[in-house]
């Protein structure tokens, strides 16, 4: 029973990392990228998301609860899992290790980001607009904290796609896994550019 429960938990952990958390990440990065078009464009996009019907229900059941399970179980995996070098080789062993490291970094970053933005907004301490992020990211320490956090998050998601495709039996052959490796690299570079470019816009206005 314990083995079956662990298998189910790992599959659920992998699934939630892509759906819905991964989809939310892409949506969040896209909305933030509107900042590159100026404060008005970002504010309009952010306020549109804020005005969605059933927003609190969506946040709780589509974002926060899946994120809570994925984060807590991910910490358990990070501190108990062993490398799989004999099955996947040297490169994949490094990716395995980096996935665990970036998972911890991402958890810290997301917890702080939620506290600094969503919780602060919920308590009325801040308003969701361009100025909020500009004020945070013009501080050099927080700019680099966000750079590290965003890159950790995008790597964790992109590399997690490879693990998802393998664990769900989508990429079984060595060739399909190699193709997925290249695809995950493309995803990582693309969404990292979107995230970092947005941070530079908020911090420096360029």
Rosetta silent file (secondary structure, phi, psi, omega in degrees, C-alpha in Angstrom):
SEQUENCE: XXXXXXXXXXXXXXXXXXXXXXXXXXXXXXXXXXXXXXXXXXXXXXXXXXXXXXXXXXXXXXXXXXXXXXXXXXXXXXXXXXXXXXXXXXXXXXXXXXXXXXXXXXXXXXXXXXXXXXXXXXXXXXXXXXXXXXXXXXXXXXXXXXXXXXXXXXXXXXXXXXXXXXXXXXXXXXXXXXXXXXXXXXXXXXXXXXXXXXXXXXXXXX
SCORE:     score description
SCORE:     0.000 S_00000001
   1 L     0.000  -41.635 -179.346    0.000    0.000    0.000 S_00000001
   2 H   -63.847  -39.496  178.709    2.796    2.420    0.869 S_00000001
   3 H   -65.943  -41.079  178.512    4.477    1.736   -2.481 S_00000001
   4 H   -64.551  -42.696  179.546    1.221    2.258   -4.371 S_00000001
   5 H   -63.235  -41.603  178.232    0.515    5.485   -2.476 S_00000001
   6 H   -63.564  -39.374  178.611    4.014    6.756   -3.228 S_00000001
   7 H   -63.377  -46.000  179.936    3.584    5.924   -6.923 S_00000001
   8 H   -63.896  -43.158 -179.751    0.248    7.761   -7.079 S_00000001
   9 H   -61.990  -40.362  179.649    1.638   10.760   -5.190 S_00000001
  10 H   -67.361  -40.234  177.864    4.599   11.042   -7.573 S_00000001
  11 H   -65.469  -42.591  178.054    2.347   10.841  -10.612 S_00000001
  12 H   -64.711  -42.031  177.438    0.005   13.454   -9.127 S_00000001
  13 H   -57.883  -45.191  179.360    2.989   15.631   -8.218 S_00000001
  14 H   -65.174  -44.063 -178.951    4.244   15.424  -11.807 S_00000001
  15 H   -63.622  -46.120 -178.352    0.804   16.105  -13.296 S_00000001
  16 H   -64.321  -28.709  178.026    0.098   19.124  -11.090 S_00000001
  17 H   -65.126  -23.383  179.040    3.472   20.607  -12.047 S_00000001
  18 H  -102.815  -48.099  178.806    2.234   20.826  -15.638 S_00000001
  19 L  -128.884  113.891   12.308   -1.537   21.091  -15.207 S_00000001
  20 L  -102.366   -7.744 -170.400   -2.558   23.449  -13.702 S_00000001
  21 H   -62.503  -44.957 -179.519    0.627   24.979  -12.210 S_00000001
  22 H   -62.793  -40.395  178.147    2.619   25.047  -15.441 S_00000001
  23 H   -64.257  -41.889  177.427   -0.289   26.560  -17.357 S_00000001
  24 H   -62.393  -40.467  177.959   -0.689   29.210  -14.674 S_00000001
  25 H   -57.527  -47.501 -179.888    3.048   29.999  -14.876 S_00000001
  26 H   -62.956  -40.438  178.451    2.800   30.601  -18.638 S_00000001
  27 H   -65.511  -41.553 -179.008   -0.304   32.744  -18.157 S_00000001
  28 H   -65.167  -43.518  178.139    1.359   34.736  -15.350 S_00000001
  29 H   -63.976  -37.887 -179.936    4.490   35.369  -17.402 S_00000001
  30 H   -65.510  -45.559  178.728    2.350   36.448  -20.373 S_00000001
  31 H   -61.988  -44.839 -179.735    0.345   38.944  -18.317 S_00000001
  32 H   -63.664  -31.790 -177.917    3.521   40.361  -16.770 S_00000001
  33 H   -65.154  -18.549  174.985    5.124   40.684  -20.206 S_00000001
  34 H   -60.317  -19.645  177.796    2.533   43.354  -21.024 S_00000001
  35 H   -60.127  -28.172 -179.870    4.753   45.603  -18.889 S_00000001
  36 H   -67.894  -13.023  176.426    7.133   45.851  -21.858 S_00000001
  37 H   -95.542   -0.429  177.725    4.378   47.811  -23.625 S_00000001
  38 L   115.541  164.070 -177.847    4.199   50.320  -20.791 S_00000001
  39 H   -57.516  -39.390 -177.164    2.406   50.802  -17.457 S_00000001
  40 H   -64.128  -41.365 -179.495   -1.024   51.255  -19.019 S_00000001
  41 H   -66.029  -41.907  178.852   -0.840   47.957  -20.898 S_00000001
  42 H   -65.369  -46.301 -178.611    0.302   46.060  -17.808 S_00000001
  43 H   -60.097  -39.651  179.718   -2.324   47.642  -15.569 S_00000001
  44 H   -65.338  -43.785  179.975   -5.073   46.784  -18.069 S_00000001
  45 H   -66.237  -42.466 -179.352   -3.935   43.150  -18.317 S_00000001
  46 H   -66.218  -41.142 -178.882   -3.538   42.800  -14.551 S_00000001
  47 H   -70.992  -30.082  174.221   -6.906   44.354  -13.816 S_00000001
  48 H   -62.204  -45.979  178.889   -8.554   42.075  -16.385 S_00000001
  49 H   -64.242  -35.022 -179.141   -7.199   39.039  -14.518 S_00000001
  50 H   -69.331  -25.640 -175.909   -8.307   40.598  -11.236 S_00000001
  51 L   -94.527    6.379 -179.948  -11.857   41.022  -12.524 S_00000001
  52 L   -61.990  140.732  177.118  -12.334   37.391  -13.609 S_00000001
  53 L   -66.393  149.057 -179.785  -15.517   35.796  -12.206 S_00000001
  54 L    56.250   34.783 -175.096  -15.000   33.260   -9.395 S_00000001
  55 H   -60.264  -42.371 -177.006  -11.430   34.530   -9.038 S_00000001
  56 H   -68.095  -37.812  177.021  -11.034   33.392   -5.436 S_00000001
  57 H   -63.740  -44.463  179.212  -12.359   29.908   -6.220 S_00000001
  58 H   -62.463  -43.125 -179.456   -9.967   29.665   -9.165 S_00000001
  59 H   -63.308  -41.710 -177.292   -7.044   30.873   -7.056 S_00000001
  60 H   -69.855  -50.648 -169.855   -7.724   28.392   -4.257 S_00000001
  61 H   -92.416  -21.667 -179.031   -8.474   25.252   -6.266 S_00000001
  62 H  -101.367  -23.951 -176.371   -6.501   25.850   -9.476 S_00000001
  63 H  -116.142  -64.503 -167.117   -3.430   27.603   -8.060 S_00000001
  64 H   -69.651  -45.574 -179.666   -2.869   27.520   -4.293 S_00000001
  65 H   -66.759  -47.491  174.725   -3.948   23.983   -3.345 S_00000001
  66 H   -59.963  -38.964  179.711   -2.117   22.307   -6.273 S_00000001
  67 H   -66.196  -38.136  179.372    0.906   24.512   -5.572 S_00000001
  68 H   -64.305  -46.332  178.617    0.827   23.595   -1.874 S_00000001
  69 H   -64.264  -46.817 -178.243    0.773   19.860   -2.617 S_00000001
  70 H   -61.099  -40.526 -178.828    3.414   20.137   -5.334 S_00000001
  71 H   -69.065  -47.868 -177.868    5.677   22.216   -3.101 S_00000001
  72 H   -65.994  -46.328 -179.716    5.385   20.078    0.049 S_00000001
  73 H   -69.993  -30.123  176.238    5.733   16.778   -1.772 S_00000001
  74 H   -64.647  -38.423  176.101    8.541   18.241   -3.864 S_00000001
  75 H   -63.546  -41.579  177.386   10.519   19.030   -0.693 S_00000001
  76 H   -59.663  -44.772  179.469    9.991   15.423    0.424 S_00000001
  77 H   -64.150  -42.837 -176.950   11.304   14.160   -2.926 S_00000001
  78 H   -58.851  -34.434 -175.655   14.257   16.549   -2.849 S_00000001
  79 H   -99.354   -2.945 -179.554   15.472   15.187    0.479 S_00000001
  80 H  -122.944  -23.217 -175.306   14.682   11.501   -0.022 S_00000001
  81 L   -72.908  148.750  176.036   15.121   10.710   -3.735 S_00000001
  82 L  -108.775  152.439 -179.599   18.288    9.089   -5.045 S_00000001
  83 L   -65.568  157.451 -176.691   19.886    9.812   -8.397 S_00000001
  84 L  -118.214   45.479 -173.284   19.138    7.512  -11.309 S_00000001
  85 H   -58.531  -40.058 -175.823   22.548    7.625  -12.984 S_00000001
  86 H   -64.361  -27.904 -178.784   22.557    3.981  -14.038 S_00000001
  87 H   -92.272  -35.203 -171.208   19.350    4.448  -16.056 S_00000001
  88 H  -117.492   -8.261  174.475   19.727    7.933  -17.512 S_00000001
  89 H    88.091  179.653 -170.533   23.440    8.745  -17.564 S_00000001
  90 H   -64.079  -48.322 -178.181   25.613   11.629  -16.458 S_00000001
  91 H   -60.038  -47.479 -178.838   23.672   14.521  -18.067 S_00000001
  92 H   -66.735  -30.068  176.152   20.322   13.366  -16.721 S_00000001
  93 H   -64.747  -39.771  175.168   21.830   12.861  -13.295 S_00000001
  94 H   -64.124  -43.117  178.815   22.849   16.546  -13.304 S_00000001
  95 H   -62.945  -37.381  176.572   19.361   17.534  -14.448 S_00000001
  96 H   -59.234  -47.175 -179.140   17.936   15.397  -11.634 S_00000001
  97 H   -66.669  -44.361 -179.697   20.059   17.251   -9.084 S_00000001
  98 H   -65.485  -31.891  177.230   19.317   20.693  -10.555 S_00000001
  99 H   -62.209  -39.714  178.672   15.601   19.900  -10.559 S_00000001
 100 H   -70.495  -42.985 -179.813   15.745   19.374   -6.793 S_00000001
 101 H   -63.728  -48.797 -178.706   17.842   22.484   -6.139 S_00000001
 102 H   -67.731  -25.534  176.069   15.666   24.735   -8.315 S_00000001
 103 H   -64.062  -44.006  177.917   12.585   23.226   -6.688 S_00000001
 104 H   -65.617  -45.298  179.187   13.703   24.477   -3.266 S_00000001
 105 H   -61.902  -41.169 -179.996   14.720   27.869   -4.692 S_00000001
 106 H   -64.824  -40.926  178.894   11.413   28.155   -6.532 S_00000001
 107 H   -60.872  -44.403  177.799    9.438   27.337   -3.391 S_00000001
 108 H   -62.536  -46.139 -178.093   11.243   30.090   -1.456 S_00000001
 109 H   -63.424  -47.728 -177.933   10.795   32.558   -4.310 S_00000001
 110 H   -63.800  -41.377  178.722    7.104   31.795   -4.872 S_00000001
 111 H   -59.805  -44.819  179.624    6.338   31.995   -1.137 S_00000001
 112 H   -67.664  -42.929 -178.507    7.973   35.423   -0.923 S_00000001
 113 H   -62.029  -42.097  178.210    6.399   36.647   -4.171 S_00000001
 114 H   -64.370  -42.540  178.208    2.928   35.610   -2.997 S_00000001
 115 H   -63.113  -43.720 -173.653    3.494   37.334    0.357 S_00000001
 116 H   -75.122  -22.487 -176.975    4.856   40.498   -1.237 S_00000001
 117 H  -117.917  -72.163 -171.283    2.122   40.786   -3.846 S_00000001
 118 H   -62.695  -45.319 -179.108   -1.025   38.654   -3.523 S_00000001
 119 H   -69.818  -41.578  178.004   -1.256   38.651    0.287 S_00000001
 120 H   -60.811  -39.976  178.067   -0.270   42.313    0.540 S_00000001
 121 H   -67.898  -41.407 -179.954   -2.952   43.162   -2.023 S_00000001
 122 H   -61.157  -35.960  178.837   -5.517   40.991   -0.217 S_00000001
 123 L   -85.974   -0.261  179.369   -4.926   42.841    3.064 S_00000001
 124 L    79.671   15.711  179.478   -5.085   46.204    1.314 S_00000001
 125 L   -82.467  -17.986 -177.577   -1.403   46.978    1.912 S_00000001
 126 L  -149.243  163.275  178.133   -0.689   47.331   -1.801 S_00000001
 127 L  -117.606  139.276 -178.789   -2.489   47.799   -5.100 S_00000001
 128 L   -75.059  100.393  176.366   -2.008   45.574   -8.124 S_00000001
 129 L  -159.175  178.088 -178.257   -0.391   47.854  -10.668 S_00000001
 130 H   -59.443  -39.069 -176.595    2.845   48.623  -12.493 S_00000001
 131 H   -62.975  -32.507  179.201    4.103   50.828   -9.663 S_00000001
 132 H   -60.327  -52.088 -178.611    3.987   47.925   -7.188 S_00000001
 133 H   -70.756  -34.124  177.306    6.439   45.805   -9.181 S_00000001
 134 H   -61.833  -43.875  179.554    8.506   48.828  -10.177 S_00000001
 135 H   -63.662  -36.886  178.526    8.960   49.735   -6.518 S_00000001
 136 H   -69.353  -47.456 -168.322   10.062   46.188   -5.655 S_00000001
 137 H   -85.314   -9.351  173.165   12.433   45.667   -8.566 S_00000001
 138 L   -77.774  -10.610  172.047   14.232   49.006   -8.460 S_00000001
 139 L   -81.096  119.557 -175.016   15.852   47.697   -5.270 S_00000001
 140 H   -53.348  -42.727 -179.184   19.069   45.949   -6.465 S_00000001
 141 H   -60.148  -47.400 -177.363   18.812   43.099   -3.963 S_00000001
 142 H   -71.994  -29.264  174.876   15.235   42.234   -4.937 S_00000001
 143 H   -59.603  -49.430 -179.130   15.992   42.627   -8.642 S_00000001
 144 H   -72.412  -30.831  173.436   18.637   39.899   -8.422 S_00000001
 145 H   -61.228  -43.503  179.118   16.481   37.860   -6.044 S_00000001
 146 H   -70.217  -35.959  176.548   13.742   37.906   -8.676 S_00000001
 147 H   -58.829  -51.562  179.224   16.215   37.096  -11.472 S_00000001
 148 H   -61.816  -42.971 -178.813   17.385   33.992   -9.612 S_00000001
 149 H   -63.738  -43.853 -179.296   13.811   33.115   -8.642 S_00000001
 150 H   -66.562  -44.873 -179.708   12.413   33.450  -12.154 S_00000001
 151 H   -66.138  -38.622  175.249   15.226   31.451  -13.769 S_00000001
 152 H   -61.054  -42.830 -179.084   14.909   28.753  -11.104 S_00000001
 153 H   -65.730  -45.800 -178.234   11.168   28.589  -11.740 S_00000001
 154 H   -67.963  -36.556  176.439   11.441   28.433  -15.534 S_00000001
 155 H   -65.584  -45.354 -177.764   14.163   25.771  -15.362 S_00000001
 156 H   -60.185  -40.631  178.953   12.171   23.717  -12.872 S_00000001
 157 H   -69.603  -49.533 -176.304    9.119   23.832  -15.121 S_00000001
 158 H   -63.498  -45.313  178.319   10.945   23.165  -18.394 S_00000001
 159 H   -69.323  -31.526  176.829   13.037   20.307  -17.009 S_00000001
 160 H   -65.330  -27.363  175.796    9.961   19.014  -15.218 S_00000001
 161 H   -60.941  -40.845  178.595    8.266   18.661  -18.607 S_00000001
 162 H   -60.156  -47.964  179.890   10.890   16.075  -19.544 S_00000001
 163 H   -62.943  -38.611  179.201   10.209   14.114  -16.354 S_00000001
 164 H   -61.332  -47.173 -178.458    6.450   14.411  -16.902 S_00000001
 165 H   -64.161  -35.021  178.535    6.646   12.971  -20.420 S_00000001
 166 H   -73.423  -50.062 -174.455    8.801   10.084  -19.201 S_00000001
 167 H   -66.025  -26.466  178.568    6.838    9.261  -16.041 S_00000001
 168 L   -94.713    9.449  173.856    3.523    9.302  -17.917 S_00000001
 169 L    72.106   21.978  179.994    4.863    6.993  -20.636 S_00000001
 170 L   -83.929  -42.590  175.487    4.681    9.555  -23.444 S_00000001
 171 L  -111.533  106.157 -175.565    8.396    9.456  -24.296 S_00000001
 172 L  -105.427  -42.966 -176.520    9.604    5.881  -23.916 S_00000001
 173 L   -77.554  154.753  176.136   12.367    5.418  -26.486 S_00000001
 174 H   -56.138  -37.462 -179.504   15.827    7.018  -26.120 S_00000001
 175 H   -65.579  -44.787 -179.745   15.204    9.016  -29.317 S_00000001
 176 H   -65.575  -34.953  177.559   11.915   10.477  -28.079 S_00000001
 177 H   -69.063  -34.710  176.657   13.556   11.372  -24.759 S_00000001
 178 H   -67.029  -43.090  177.297   16.384   13.108  -26.612 S_00000001
 179 H   -60.464  -41.193  179.611   13.893   15.098  -28.680 S_00000001
 180 H   -67.562  -30.785  176.107   12.086   16.065  -25.485 S_00000001
 181 H   -61.532  -47.935  178.890   15.394   17.185  -23.974 S_00000001
 182 H   -64.311  -39.587  179.275   15.898   19.652  -26.841 S_00000001
 183 H   -63.041  -41.130 -179.738   12.260   20.749  -26.625 S_00000001
 184 H   -67.467  -32.866  175.968   12.572   21.437  -22.897 S_00000001
 185 H   -65.043  -42.858  178.287   15.709   23.517  -23.529 S_00000001
 186 H   -61.521  -44.877  178.629   13.792   25.619  -26.076 S_00000001
 187 H   -60.449  -44.773 -179.652   10.938   26.087  -23.593 S_00000001
 188 H   -59.696  -47.878 -178.584   13.403   27.091  -20.865 S_00000001
 189 H   -63.633  -44.353 -175.971   15.162   29.691  -23.030 S_00000001
 190 H   -64.232  -50.482 -175.792   11.888   31.139  -24.361 S_00000001
 191 H   -76.975  -24.705  174.102   10.069   31.580  -21.060 S_00000001
 192 H   -66.593  -40.703  176.732   13.246   32.693  -19.270 S_00000001
 193 H   -59.492  -46.344 -179.555   13.588   35.479  -21.828 S_00000001
 194 H   -59.245  -46.529 -178.167    9.976   36.532  -21.205 S_00000001
 195 H   -66.227  -47.877 -177.226   10.475   36.541  -17.432 S_00000001
 196 H   -69.262  -39.999  178.777   13.851   38.285  -17.351 S_00000001
 197 H   -60.546  -38.095  178.222   12.867   40.826  -20.011 S_00000001
 198 H   -66.124  -42.290  179.306    9.843   41.755  -17.891 S_00000001
 199 H   -62.267  -40.998  178.344   11.973   42.201  -14.774 S_00000001
 200 H   -63.280  -38.197  177.447   14.360   44.500  -16.652 S_00000001
 201 H   -61.369  -48.355  179.792   11.390   46.548  -17.820 S_00000001
 202 H   -63.182  -40.575 -174.048   10.104   46.993  -14.276 S_00000001
 203 H   -78.343  -39.279 -172.035   13.552   47.751  -12.841 S_00000001
 204 H  -121.612   -6.896  179.159   15.014   49.982  -15.536 S_00000001
 205 L    68.944   26.020 -179.736   12.125   50.930  -17.788 S_00000001
 206 L  -128.881    0.000    0.000   13.847   49.552  -20.892 S_00000001
